[in-house]
Coordinates of C-alpha atoms and ligand atoms in Angstrom, one line a residue:
M1 CA 13.9 104.5 81.9
Q2 CA 13.6 102.1 84.8
A3 CA 15.8 99.0 84.8
P4 CA 13.7 96.0 83.9
N5 CA 12.6 94.1 86.9
V6 CA 13.3 90.4 86.6
I7 CA 12.3 87.5 88.9
G8 CA 13.6 84.1 87.9
G9 CA 13.8 85.1 84.3
V10 CA 10.4 86.8 84.1
R11 CA 10.4 90.4 83.1
L12 CA 8.1 92.5 85.2
P13 CA 7.0 96.1 85.4
D14 CA 8.7 98.3 87.9
G15 CA 6.4 100.4 90.1
G16 CA 9.1 102.8 91.0
G17 CA 7.8 102.8 94.6
A18 CA 4.3 103.8 93.6
S19 CA 1.4 102.9 96.0
L20 CA -1.2 100.5 94.9
R21 CA -4.5 99.6 96.5
L22 CA -5.8 96.1 96.3
A23 CA -8.8 94.6 97.9
R24 CA -8.4 91.8 100.4
G25 CA -8.8 88.6 98.5
A26 CA -7.7 90.0 95.2
S27 CA -6.2 87.6 92.6
L28 CA -3.1 87.9 90.5
S29 CA -5.3 88.8 87.6
D30 CA -6.7 91.7 89.5
F31 CA -3.2 92.7 90.4
A32 CA -2.1 92.5 86.8
D33 CA -5.0 94.6 85.6
K34 CA -4.1 97.4 88.0
I35 CA -0.5 97.6 86.8
G36 CA -1.1 96.8 83.2
A37 CA 0.9 93.6 83.3
D38 CA 0.4 90.2 82.0
A39 CA -1.3 87.9 84.6
A40 CA 0.7 84.9 83.4
A41 CA 3.9 86.8 84.1
L42 CA 2.8 87.4 87.7
V43 CA 1.8 83.7 88.1
Q44 CA 5.3 82.7 86.8
A45 CA 7.0 85.2 89.1
L46 CA 5.2 84.0 92.1
F47 CA 6.0 80.5 91.1
N48 CA 9.7 81.4 91.1
L49 CA 9.2 82.9 94.5
G50 CA 7.9 79.5 95.7
E51 CA 4.2 79.8 95.6
M52 CA 1.9 78.2 93.0
V53 CA -1.4 79.8 92.3
T54 CA -3.6 80.3 89.3
A55 CA -4.3 83.8 87.9
T56 CA -7.9 84.0 89.1
A57 CA -7.4 82.5 92.6
S58 CA -7.5 84.9 95.5
V59 CA -4.2 85.2 97.2
S60 CA -3.3 86.1 100.7
E61 CA -2.5 89.6 101.9
E62 CA 1.1 88.7 102.6
T63 CA 1.5 87.3 99.1
L64 CA 0.2 90.5 97.5
V65 CA 2.5 92.6 99.5
L66 CA 5.5 90.3 98.9
L67 CA 4.9 90.3 95.1
G68 CA 4.4 94.1 95.2
D69 CA 7.7 94.5 97.0
E70 CA 9.5 92.5 94.3
M71 CA 8.1 94.9 91.7
N72 CA 8.7 98.1 93.6
Y73 CA 5.0 98.7 94.4
K74 CA 3.8 99.6 97.8
V75 CA 0.8 97.4 98.0
E76 CA -1.9 98.5 100.4
V77 CA -4.5 95.8 101.1
V78 CA -7.8 97.5 101.7
S79 CA -9.9 96.4 104.6
P80 CA -13.5 95.2 104.0
E81 CA -14.8 98.2 105.8
D82 CA -12.9 100.6 103.6
E83 CA -13.9 98.7 100.6
D84 CA -17.5 98.8 101.6
R85 CA -17.3 102.5 102.1
E86 CA -15.8 102.9 98.7
L87 CA -18.5 100.6 97.2
L88 CA -21.3 102.7 98.7
E89 CA -19.5 105.9 97.6
S90 CA -19.5 104.6 94.0
F91 CA -23.3 104.6 94.3
D92 CA -23.2 108.0 95.9
L93 CA -24.2 106.5 99.2
Q94 CA -22.9 106.9 102.7
F95 CA -23.6 104.8 105.7
G96 CA -23.7 106.2 109.2
E97 CA -24.3 109.9 108.6
D98 CA -27.4 111.8 109.2
E99 CA -28.3 114.1 106.4
G100 CA -29.0 117.8 107.0
G101 CA -27.9 120.0 109.8
E102 CA -28.8 120.0 113.5
E103 CA -32.3 121.3 112.8
A104 CA -33.0 118.1 111.0
L105 CA -32.3 116.0 114.0
V106 CA -34.8 114.7 116.6
Q107 CA -34.3 112.7 119.8
R108 CA -34.4 109.0 119.3
P109 CA -34.9 106.2 122.0
P110 CA -31.9 104.5 123.4
V111 CA -31.2 100.9 122.3
V112 CA -30.3 98.7 125.3
T113 CA -28.5 95.4 125.8
V114 CA -28.8 93.5 129.0
M115 CA -25.5 91.9 130.2
G116 CA -24.2 90.2 133.3
H117 CA -23.2 86.9 134.8
V118 CA -25.1 83.7 134.0
D119 CA -28.1 83.2 136.3
H120 CA -28.1 86.7 137.6
G121 CA -31.4 87.3 136.0
K122 CA -30.9 88.8 132.5
T123 CA -33.6 86.7 130.8
R124 CA -36.0 87.2 133.7
L125 CA -35.4 91.0 133.6
L126 CA -36.2 91.1 129.8
D127 CA -39.4 89.2 130.5
S128 CA -40.3 91.4 133.3
I129 CA -39.8 94.6 131.3
R130 CA -41.9 93.1 128.5
K131 CA -44.7 92.3 131.0
T132 CA -44.8 95.6 132.9
N133 CA -45.3 97.2 129.6
V134 CA -48.4 95.3 128.6
G135 CA -50.5 97.9 130.3
S136 CA -49.3 100.6 128.1
G137 CA -49.0 98.5 125.0
E138 CA -51.2 96.0 123.3
A139 CA -53.8 93.8 124.9
G140 CA -52.0 90.6 124.0
G141 CA -48.6 91.8 125.1
I142 CA -45.3 91.3 123.3
T143 CA -45.7 87.9 121.8
Q144 CA -43.6 87.8 118.7
G145 CA -40.0 87.0 119.3
I146 CA -38.5 89.2 116.7
G147 CA -35.3 89.7 118.6
A148 CA -36.0 93.1 120.0
Y149 CA -38.8 95.1 121.4
Q150 CA -39.7 98.7 122.4
V151 CA -41.3 99.8 125.6
K152 CA -43.0 103.0 126.6
V153 CA -41.9 104.8 129.7
T154 CA -43.7 107.8 131.1
Y155 CA -40.8 110.0 132.3
E156 CA -41.3 113.5 133.6
D157 CA -44.8 113.5 132.2
E158 CA -43.5 112.7 128.8
D159 CA -44.0 109.5 126.8
R160 CA -40.6 108.1 126.0
Y161 CA -39.4 104.8 124.5
V162 CA -36.6 102.4 125.2
T163 CA -35.6 99.7 122.7
F164 CA -34.3 96.4 124.1
L165 CA -32.3 93.8 122.3
D166 CA -33.7 90.5 123.2
T167 CA -30.5 88.5 123.1
P168 CA -28.9 89.1 126.5
G169 CA -25.2 88.9 127.1
H170 CA -22.1 90.6 125.9
E171 CA -21.2 87.9 123.4
A172 CA -23.8 88.8 120.8
F173 CA -23.1 92.5 121.4
T174 CA -19.4 92.1 120.8
A175 CA -20.0 89.8 117.8
M176 CA -21.9 92.5 116.2
R177 CA -19.3 95.1 117.1
A178 CA -16.7 92.9 115.4
R179 CA -18.7 93.3 112.2
G180 CA -18.5 97.0 112.6
A181 CA -22.0 97.5 113.9
Q182 CA -22.6 99.6 117.0
S183 CA -26.1 98.5 117.8
T184 CA -26.2 99.4 121.5
D185 CA -26.4 102.8 123.2
V186 CA -26.7 101.8 126.8
A187 CA -25.9 98.5 128.7
I188 CA -27.8 97.3 131.7
L189 CA -25.5 95.3 133.9
V190 CA -27.4 92.8 135.9
V191 CA -25.7 91.7 139.2
A192 CA -27.5 89.4 141.6
A193 CA -27.5 90.9 145.0
D194 CA -27.1 87.5 146.7
D195 CA -24.1 86.6 144.6
G196 CA -21.9 89.5 143.7
V197 CA -19.4 90.4 141.0
M198 CA -18.6 87.3 139.0
P199 CA -16.3 86.6 136.0
Q200 CA -18.8 87.4 133.4
T201 CA -19.8 90.5 135.3
V202 CA -16.3 91.8 134.8
E203 CA -16.2 90.6 131.2
A204 CA -19.4 92.5 130.5
I205 CA -18.0 95.7 132.0
N206 CA -14.9 95.4 129.9
H207 CA -16.9 94.8 126.7
A208 CA -19.2 97.7 127.4
K209 CA -16.2 100.0 128.2
A210 CA -14.4 98.9 125.0
A211 CA -17.4 99.9 123.0
D212 CA -17.7 103.2 125.0
V213 CA -21.2 102.3 126.0
P214 CA -22.5 103.7 129.3
I215 CA -23.6 101.2 132.0
V216 CA -26.6 101.3 134.3
V217 CA -26.4 98.7 137.0
A218 CA -29.4 96.7 137.9
V219 CA -28.8 95.1 141.3
N220 CA -31.2 92.2 141.0
K221 CA -32.8 89.6 143.3
I222 CA -33.2 92.1 146.2
D223 CA -36.3 90.0 147.2
K224 CA -34.0 87.2 148.2
E225 CA -32.8 86.5 151.7
G226 CA -29.1 87.3 151.9
A227 CA -29.3 90.0 149.3
Q228 CA -26.7 92.6 149.9
P229 CA -27.1 95.4 147.4
D230 CA -24.6 97.6 149.2
K231 CA -21.9 95.0 148.9
I232 CA -22.5 95.0 145.1
R233 CA -22.0 98.8 145.0
G234 CA -18.8 98.4 146.9
Q235 CA -17.5 95.6 144.7
L236 CA -18.3 97.5 141.5
T237 CA -16.4 100.6 142.7
E238 CA -13.2 98.6 142.1
Y239 CA -14.2 98.3 138.4
G240 CA -14.7 102.0 138.0
L241 CA -18.5 101.9 138.4
I242 CA -19.1 104.4 141.2
P243 CA -22.6 104.9 142.3
E244 CA -24.1 108.4 142.1
E245 CA -24.8 108.4 145.8
Y246 CA -21.0 108.0 146.4
G247 CA -20.3 110.8 144.1
G248 CA -19.7 108.8 140.9
D249 CA -21.7 108.9 137.7
T250 CA -23.1 105.4 137.4
M251 CA -26.7 104.8 138.2
F252 CA -27.5 101.8 140.4
V253 CA -31.1 100.6 140.7
D254 CA -32.2 97.8 143.1
I255 CA -34.7 95.6 141.5
S256 CA -36.4 92.2 141.6
A257 CA -36.9 90.9 138.1
K258 CA -39.0 88.1 139.6
Q259 CA -41.4 90.3 141.5
G260 CA -41.3 93.1 138.9
L261 CA -39.9 95.5 141.6
H262 CA -38.6 98.9 140.5
I263 CA -38.5 98.0 136.9
N264 CA -39.8 101.5 136.0
D265 CA -37.0 103.1 138.0
L266 CA -34.6 101.1 136.0
L267 CA -36.1 102.3 132.7
E268 CA -36.0 105.9 134.0
A269 CA -32.4 105.4 134.9
V270 CA -31.6 104.2 131.4
L271 CA -33.3 107.3 129.9
L272 CA -31.6 109.6 132.4
T273 CA -28.2 108.1 131.6
A274 CA -28.9 108.4 127.9
D275 CA -29.9 112.0 128.3
N276 CA -26.9 112.9 130.4
T277 CA -24.1 111.2 128.6
L278 CA -25.3 110.7 125.0
E279 CA -26.9 112.8 122.4
L280 CA -29.2 110.3 120.8
M281 CA -30.4 112.2 117.8
A282 CA -31.3 111.1 114.3
N283 CA -32.9 112.6 111.2
P284 CA -36.1 110.7 110.6
N285 CA -36.7 112.3 107.2
M286 CA -34.2 110.5 105.0
A287 CA -33.7 107.1 103.4
A288 CA -33.6 104.7 106.2
Q289 CA -30.3 103.1 107.5
G290 CA -30.0 100.6 110.3
V291 CA -28.6 97.4 111.5
A292 CA -29.8 93.8 111.2
I293 CA -29.8 92.2 114.6
E294 CA -31.3 88.8 113.7
A295 CA -32.1 87.0 110.5
H296 CA -33.4 83.6 109.6
L297 CA -35.3 81.7 106.9
D298 CA -38.9 81.4 107.8
R299 CA -40.8 78.4 106.3
G300 CA -43.7 80.4 105.0
R301 CA -42.3 83.9 104.6
G302 CA -38.9 83.3 103.3
P303 CA -35.9 85.2 104.5
V304 CA -36.8 87.6 107.4
A305 CA -34.5 90.0 109.1
T306 CA -35.1 92.1 112.2
V307 CA -33.6 95.5 111.8
I308 CA -33.2 98.4 114.1
V309 CA -33.6 101.6 112.1
Q310 CA -30.8 104.0 113.1
R311 CA -31.8 107.0 111.0
G312 CA -34.4 107.9 108.5
T313 CA -37.7 106.0 108.2
L314 CA -38.1 102.6 106.7
R315 CA -41.3 102.1 104.6
I316 CA -43.2 99.4 102.8
G317 CA -42.0 99.3 99.2
D318 CA -38.5 100.6 99.9
S319 CA -35.7 99.0 98.0
I320 CA -33.2 97.8 100.5
V321 CA -29.8 96.1 100.8
V322 CA -28.9 94.4 104.0
G323 CA -25.3 93.0 103.9
D324 CA -25.3 90.9 100.8
A325 CA -29.1 90.4 100.8
H326 CA -31.3 92.7 98.8
G327 CA -35.0 93.1 98.0
R328 CA -37.9 95.3 98.6
V329 CA -39.8 95.7 101.9
R330 CA -42.8 93.7 101.3
R331 CA -44.1 93.6 104.9
M332 CA -43.0 94.8 108.3
V333 CA -44.1 93.3 111.6
D334 CA -43.5 94.7 115.1
E335 CA -43.0 92.8 118.3
F336 CA -46.8 92.5 118.8
G337 CA -47.1 90.7 115.5
N338 CA -48.8 93.8 114.0
D339 CA -48.2 95.0 110.6
V340 CA -46.5 98.4 110.4
D341 CA -46.1 100.7 107.4
E342 CA -43.2 102.6 108.6
A343 CA -40.5 102.5 111.2
G344 CA -38.4 105.5 112.4
P345 CA -35.2 105.7 114.4
S346 CA -34.5 103.1 117.1
R347 CA -37.6 101.1 116.0
P348 CA -37.1 97.4 115.7
V349 CA -39.1 95.7 112.9
Q350 CA -39.0 92.3 111.2
V351 CA -38.7 92.8 107.5
Q352 CA -39.9 90.5 104.8
G353 CA -39.0 90.7 101.2
L354 CA -35.2 90.0 101.1
N355 CA -33.8 87.5 98.7
S356 CA -31.5 85.8 101.2
V357 CA -30.7 85.6 104.9
S358 CA -28.4 88.4 106.0
G359 CA -26.1 88.3 109.0
A360 CA -26.5 89.8 112.4
G361 CA -24.6 93.1 112.4
D362 CA -25.1 93.7 108.6
N363 CA -26.0 97.3 107.8
L364 CA -29.3 98.1 106.1
L365 CA -29.6 100.8 103.6
V366 CA -32.6 102.1 101.6
V367 CA -31.4 102.8 98.1
E368 CA -32.9 104.4 95.0
D369 CA -34.2 101.3 93.3
D370 CA -34.0 97.5 93.1
R371 CA -31.2 97.6 90.6
V372 CA -28.9 99.5 92.9
A373 CA -29.8 97.2 95.8
R374 CA -29.0 94.2 93.7
Q375 CA -25.7 95.6 92.4
I376 CA -24.5 96.4 95.9
A377 CA -25.5 93.0 97.2
D378 CA -23.9 91.2 94.3
R379 CA -20.6 93.1 94.8
R380 CA -20.6 92.3 98.5
N381 CA -21.4 88.7 97.8
A382 CA -18.5 88.3 95.3
R383 CA -16.2 90.0 97.8
K384 CA -17.3 87.7 100.6
R385 CA -16.7 84.7 98.5
N386 CA -13.2 85.9 97.5
A387 CA -12.3 86.7 101.0
L388 CA -13.5 83.3 102.1
A389 CA -11.7 81.5 99.4
A390 CA -8.4 83.4 100.1
K391 CA -8.7 82.5 103.7
S392 CA -9.3 78.9 103.2
R393 CA -6.8 78.5 100.4
K394 CA -4.1 79.9 102.6
R395 CA -5.0 77.6 105.4
I396 CA -5.1 74.6 103.0
S397 CA -1.7 75.4 101.6
L398 CA -0.2 75.5 105.1
E399 CA -1.8 72.2 105.8
D400 CA -0.6 70.8 102.6
L401 CA 2.9 71.7 103.6
D402 CA 2.4 70.1 106.9
A403 CA 1.0 67.1 105.3
V404 CA 4.0 66.8 103.0
L405 CA 6.4 67.1 105.9
K406 CA 4.6 64.6 108.0
E407 CA 3.3 62.5 105.1
T408 CA -0.2 62.9 106.4
S409 CA -3.3 63.2 104.3
T410 CA -6.1 65.3 105.5
L411 CA -9.8 64.9 105.1
N412 CA -11.5 68.3 105.3
L413 CA -15.1 68.4 106.5
I414 CA -17.7 71.0 106.8
L415 CA -20.5 70.2 109.3
K416 CA -24.0 71.5 109.1
G417 CA -26.6 70.4 111.6
D418 CA -30.1 71.1 112.8
N419 CA -29.0 72.6 116.1
A420 CA -25.9 73.7 117.9
G421 CA -26.0 70.7 120.2
S422 CA -26.0 68.2 117.4
V423 CA -23.2 69.9 115.5
E424 CA -21.1 70.0 118.6
A425 CA -21.8 66.3 119.4
L426 CA -21.0 65.4 115.9
E427 CA -17.8 67.3 115.9
E428 CA -16.7 65.8 119.2
A429 CA -17.4 62.3 118.0
L430 CA -15.6 62.8 114.7
L431 CA -12.6 64.2 116.4
K432 CA -12.4 61.0 118.5
I433 CA -12.0 58.8 115.5
E434 CA -8.5 57.3 115.5
V435 CA -7.3 55.6 112.4
D436 CA -3.7 56.2 112.0
D437 CA -1.2 59.0 112.3
E438 CA -0.9 59.3 108.6
V439 CA -4.4 60.6 108.1
A440 CA -6.0 63.5 109.8
L441 CA -9.5 64.8 110.0
N442 CA -9.9 68.6 109.8
I443 CA -13.2 70.3 110.4
I444 CA -12.8 73.6 108.6
D445 CA -16.3 75.0 109.3
R446 CA -19.4 74.1 111.2
G447 CA -22.8 75.7 111.6
V448 CA -26.5 75.4 112.2
G449 CA -28.9 75.3 109.3
A450 CA -29.2 74.2 105.7
V451 CA -26.2 73.6 103.5
T452 CA -25.7 76.9 101.7
Q453 CA -24.0 78.1 98.6
T454 CA -21.3 79.6 100.8
N455 CA -20.6 76.3 102.4
V456 CA -20.2 74.8 98.9
T457 CA -17.9 77.5 97.9
L458 CA -15.7 76.9 100.9
A459 CA -15.8 73.2 100.3
A460 CA -14.8 73.6 96.7
A461 CA -11.9 75.9 97.7
S462 CA -10.7 73.5 100.4
D463 CA -11.4 70.1 98.9
A464 CA -13.8 69.4 101.7
I465 CA -16.8 67.1 102.0
I466 CA -20.0 68.6 103.5
I467 CA -21.9 66.6 106.1
G468 CA -25.5 67.6 106.5
F469 CA -26.9 66.2 109.7
N470 CA -30.7 66.4 109.8
V471 CA -30.6 69.3 107.3
R472 CA -30.8 69.6 103.5
S473 CA -29.3 72.0 101.1
E474 CA -31.0 75.2 100.2
G475 CA -31.1 77.5 97.2
K476 CA -28.5 76.9 94.6
A477 CA -26.3 74.9 96.9
T478 CA -26.9 71.5 95.2
E479 CA -26.6 72.9 91.8
E480 CA -23.3 74.6 92.7
A481 CA -22.0 71.4 94.4
N482 CA -22.7 69.4 91.3
A483 CA -20.9 72.0 89.2
E484 CA -17.9 72.2 91.5
G485 CA -17.7 68.5 92.2
V486 CA -18.3 69.0 95.9
E487 CA -19.7 66.0 97.8
I488 CA -22.5 66.6 100.2
R489 CA -23.6 63.7 102.4
Y490 CA -26.8 63.7 104.4
Y491 CA -27.2 61.8 107.6
S492 CA -29.7 61.5 110.4
V493 CA -27.8 59.2 112.8
I494 CA -24.5 60.1 114.3
Y495 CA -23.0 56.6 114.3
R496 CA -23.6 56.4 110.5
V497 CA -21.5 59.5 110.0
I498 CA -18.8 58.1 112.2
E499 CA -18.8 54.8 110.4
E500 CA -18.5 56.2 107.0
I501 CA -16.0 58.9 107.8
E502 CA -13.8 56.3 109.5
Q503 CA -14.0 54.2 106.3
A504 CA -13.2 57.2 104.2
L505 CA -10.1 57.8 106.3
R506 CA -9.0 54.2 106.0
G507 CA -9.4 54.5 102.3
M508 CA -7.0 57.4 102.4
L509 CA -4.2 55.4 104.0
K510 CA -1.3 54.8 101.8
P511 CA -0.8 51.0 101.3
I512 CA 1.9 49.3 103.3
Y513 CA 4.3 47.2 101.3
E514 CA 6.2 44.3 102.7
E515 CA 9.3 42.7 101.1
R516 CA 9.1 39.0 100.2
E517 CA 12.0 36.9 99.2
V518 CA 11.5 35.3 95.8
G519 CA 14.8 33.4 95.5
R520 CA 18.6 33.6 95.7
A521 CA 21.5 32.9 93.4
E522 CA 25.3 32.9 93.8
I523 CA 27.7 34.4 91.3
R524 CA 30.0 31.6 90.2
A525 CA 31.8 33.2 87.3
L526 CA 32.0 36.5 85.4
F527 CA 32.1 37.0 81.6
K528 CA 32.8 40.2 79.8
A529 CA 30.6 40.9 76.8
S530 CA 31.3 44.1 74.9
A531 CA 27.7 44.8 74.1
V532 CA 26.2 44.4 77.6
G533 CA 29.1 44.7 80.0
L534 CA 29.7 42.2 82.7
I535 CA 27.6 39.0 82.7
A536 CA 27.3 37.1 86.0
G537 CA 27.2 33.4 85.6
C538 CA 25.0 32.3 88.5
M539 CA 23.6 29.2 90.2
V540 CA 20.0 29.6 91.5
E541 CA 20.1 28.2 95.0
S542 CA 16.6 28.6 96.1
G543 CA 13.2 29.9 94.9
K544 CA 13.6 31.5 91.5
V545 CA 15.1 34.5 89.8
R546 CA 13.1 36.7 87.6
R547 CA 13.9 39.2 84.9
N548 CA 13.2 42.8 86.0
A549 CA 13.0 41.8 89.6
S550 CA 14.5 43.9 92.3
V551 CA 17.6 42.4 93.8
R552 CA 20.0 42.9 96.7
L553 CA 23.6 42.2 96.3
V554 CA 25.3 40.6 99.4
R555 CA 29.1 40.2 99.7
D556 CA 30.6 38.4 102.6
G557 CA 27.4 38.9 104.6
S558 CA 27.0 42.6 104.0
V559 CA 24.7 44.3 101.6
V560 CA 26.5 46.0 98.7
T561 CA 23.3 47.4 97.3
D562 CA 19.6 46.6 97.6
K563 CA 18.5 48.8 94.7
A564 CA 19.6 46.7 91.8
N565 CA 17.6 45.1 89.0
I566 CA 18.0 42.1 86.8
D567 CA 18.2 43.8 83.4
S568 CA 18.5 40.6 81.4
L569 CA 18.3 36.9 82.1
R570 CA 19.5 34.1 80.0
R571 CA 19.6 30.3 80.1
E572 CA 22.1 28.9 77.7
K573 CA 21.7 31.2 74.7
D574 CA 18.0 32.1 75.3
D575 CA 16.4 35.1 76.9
V576 CA 14.1 33.9 79.6
T577 CA 11.8 35.5 82.2
E578 CA 12.5 33.1 85.0
V579 CA 15.0 30.5 86.2
A580 CA 14.2 28.1 89.0
A581 CA 16.4 26.7 91.8
G582 CA 19.0 24.1 90.7
Y583 CA 19.7 25.8 87.3
E584 CA 22.5 27.9 86.0
C585 CA 21.9 31.1 84.3
G586 CA 23.5 34.3 83.1
M587 CA 22.4 37.8 84.4
V588 CA 23.2 41.3 83.7
L589 CA 22.5 43.5 86.7
S590 CA 21.9 47.2 86.7
Y591 CA 24.7 47.4 89.3
P592 CA 28.1 47.0 87.6
D593 CA 30.4 46.2 90.6
I594 CA 30.0 42.5 91.0
Q595 CA 32.3 39.7 92.1
V596 CA 32.5 36.0 92.1
G597 CA 31.0 34.7 95.4
D598 CA 28.4 37.5 95.6
I599 CA 24.9 36.5 96.6
I600 CA 22.0 37.9 94.6
E601 CA 18.8 38.0 96.7
V602 CA 15.7 38.5 94.6
Y603 CA 12.7 40.1 96.3
E604 CA 9.4 41.7 95.6
E605 CA 7.2 44.2 97.4
V606 CA 3.7 43.1 98.1
E607 CA 0.9 45.2 99.6
V608 CA -0.3 43.9 102.9
P609 CA -3.7 44.6 104.2
R610 CA -4.0 46.8 107.3
D611 CA -5.8 45.4 110.2
Ligands
GDP1 P1 -29.7 84.7 133.2 O1 -28.8 83.5 133.0 O2 -28.9 85.9 133.6 O3 -30.5 85.0 132.0 O4 -30.7 84.4 134.4 P2 -32.2 84.0 134.4 O5 -33.0 85.2 134.0 O6 -32.4 82.8 133.7 O7 -32.4 83.8 135.9 C1 -31.7 82.8 136.6 C2 -32.6 82.3 137.8 O8 -32.7 83.3 138.7 C3 -34.0 81.9 137.4 O9 -34.3 80.8 138.1 C4 -34.8 83.1 137.7 O10 -36.1 82.8 138.0 C5 -34.1 83.6 139.0 N1 -34.3 85.0 139.2 C6 -34.1 86.0 138.3 N2 -34.4 87.2 138.8 C7 -34.7 87.0 140.1 C8 -35.2 87.8 141.2 O11 -35.3 89.1 141.0 N3 -35.5 87.2 142.3 C9 -35.4 85.9 142.5 N4 -35.7 85.4 143.7 N5 -35.0 85.1 141.5 C10 -34.7 85.6 140.3

């Protein structure tokens, strides 16, 4: 039998070194369930270890591991990716694998992101590609900004396609990668021939390399005077991008995005690079899987998400789950604004029919039926909420500690605004408010768009107020805010926000107390009374003395104590509450060591207004 494991008097099970898997954001109750213990015991044990949490609150990874160590369990906190894989497996699903053998695979178009330094022509290039393709595409051209588009390239007498992500720059690319989504096959690095390699050029190279994505260099603006495409080739060699003509394996194409020069050569270079270095194959005959690259709430159509199908074929009527959103494909629109019934590998389409707005980088899966889609979405949603709550709770507890140490109080805010500019301006203005060192403003989250349920959850977990600037709440946010007691305030002018937050901060200031002398008395004689101890026979010299008042005892000009009280006060034989100057009285003080000649200063603390 194992020796009982005791923490601070609480008897706990002993894991005997066993391994235990817990999800990130798990609660003590989840922990207790796994080891067949009583959740209350874990709460108590953790309390004895110095942390106070409730049984159902998510706790941090460190806490789970620490508590596990105490009980001889090797706790392994499972990452969200692993957890998601396990979640899908429990539905017999797998993301990222093509079904069937090699014979099931067909070639798919490369998906391309355009990167490079600011002003080197990324946007112009994307425009230019869109336009050159009008001839081979629709009469109206690519009009719908769905976040991606596909162009046709005739290459070696074959019709081939290339898919472009419409958000240039490596930031979006890397943000998606951070969420586990590899959405790009080939990167086009745009470098202006009249400028050269700049900081973001280098950054883009590093990001592409980190993702193991091959680069095609577009040397742009060759129409400009002073353009030196060869210099660019030389510069990039230092970063490991060696042009083919120098014996390397990177393709360089001189272009003018403005004049539409050599755009076709660039597209061919992309295909050639893809063919030479990648095997872009996918099985088009399976339930579709893909990645969301953009999503928003459309006024008329509800939540819409642009997805790039990675394998399989997506069809109208399919039950889908995208991140924590689910639904059925009601309608699909391509970059021309045309309805499409199906979308195969590498095809971008805007999907309608989801119940909520998914995130960029979320994976899309077609599942058996609506019920499965909803179950997966719900589980992901719950997990997301837990993770968020655990994160914010941890941050709060740290700050609370800080606040206790510095005696500061913190006002937590979540900002939501109608656009990135206004949110930024608001945040800046709020952070400039100066009230006092004792109160601090802490903006724990900010974002563009309506106040969502997720915002409310975070606010509830962090005791925050939500500021909606030119936005309203959406979905069940208001309902949940009411249930959780979260305050949402709406504004449309910045100075109003500033004014009210400043007031709120002032309201949080602790009152300042000032001492005011009420009166003084001198001890003239001492009497012993068996029942009450030593009675001081006093003469009130100024002001008045009051029963229960705070007093300071001064002997020969120095303070003996300033934390004494007048416990009882008598005039002649009567108990009184006050004795005025010029009268004699008897007092019993809470401080026993008194002498004839001591001065009793009576004072009170009054709250003074702050300026
Ligand atoms: P981004 O910041 O990389 O997206 O750059 P833009 O596409 O916005 O281009 C920056 C500026 O360079 C704009 O004024 C473009 O018109 C201009 N530009 C882009 N490509 C070319 C080009 O090939 N030739 C010339 N002369 N100007 C260009």
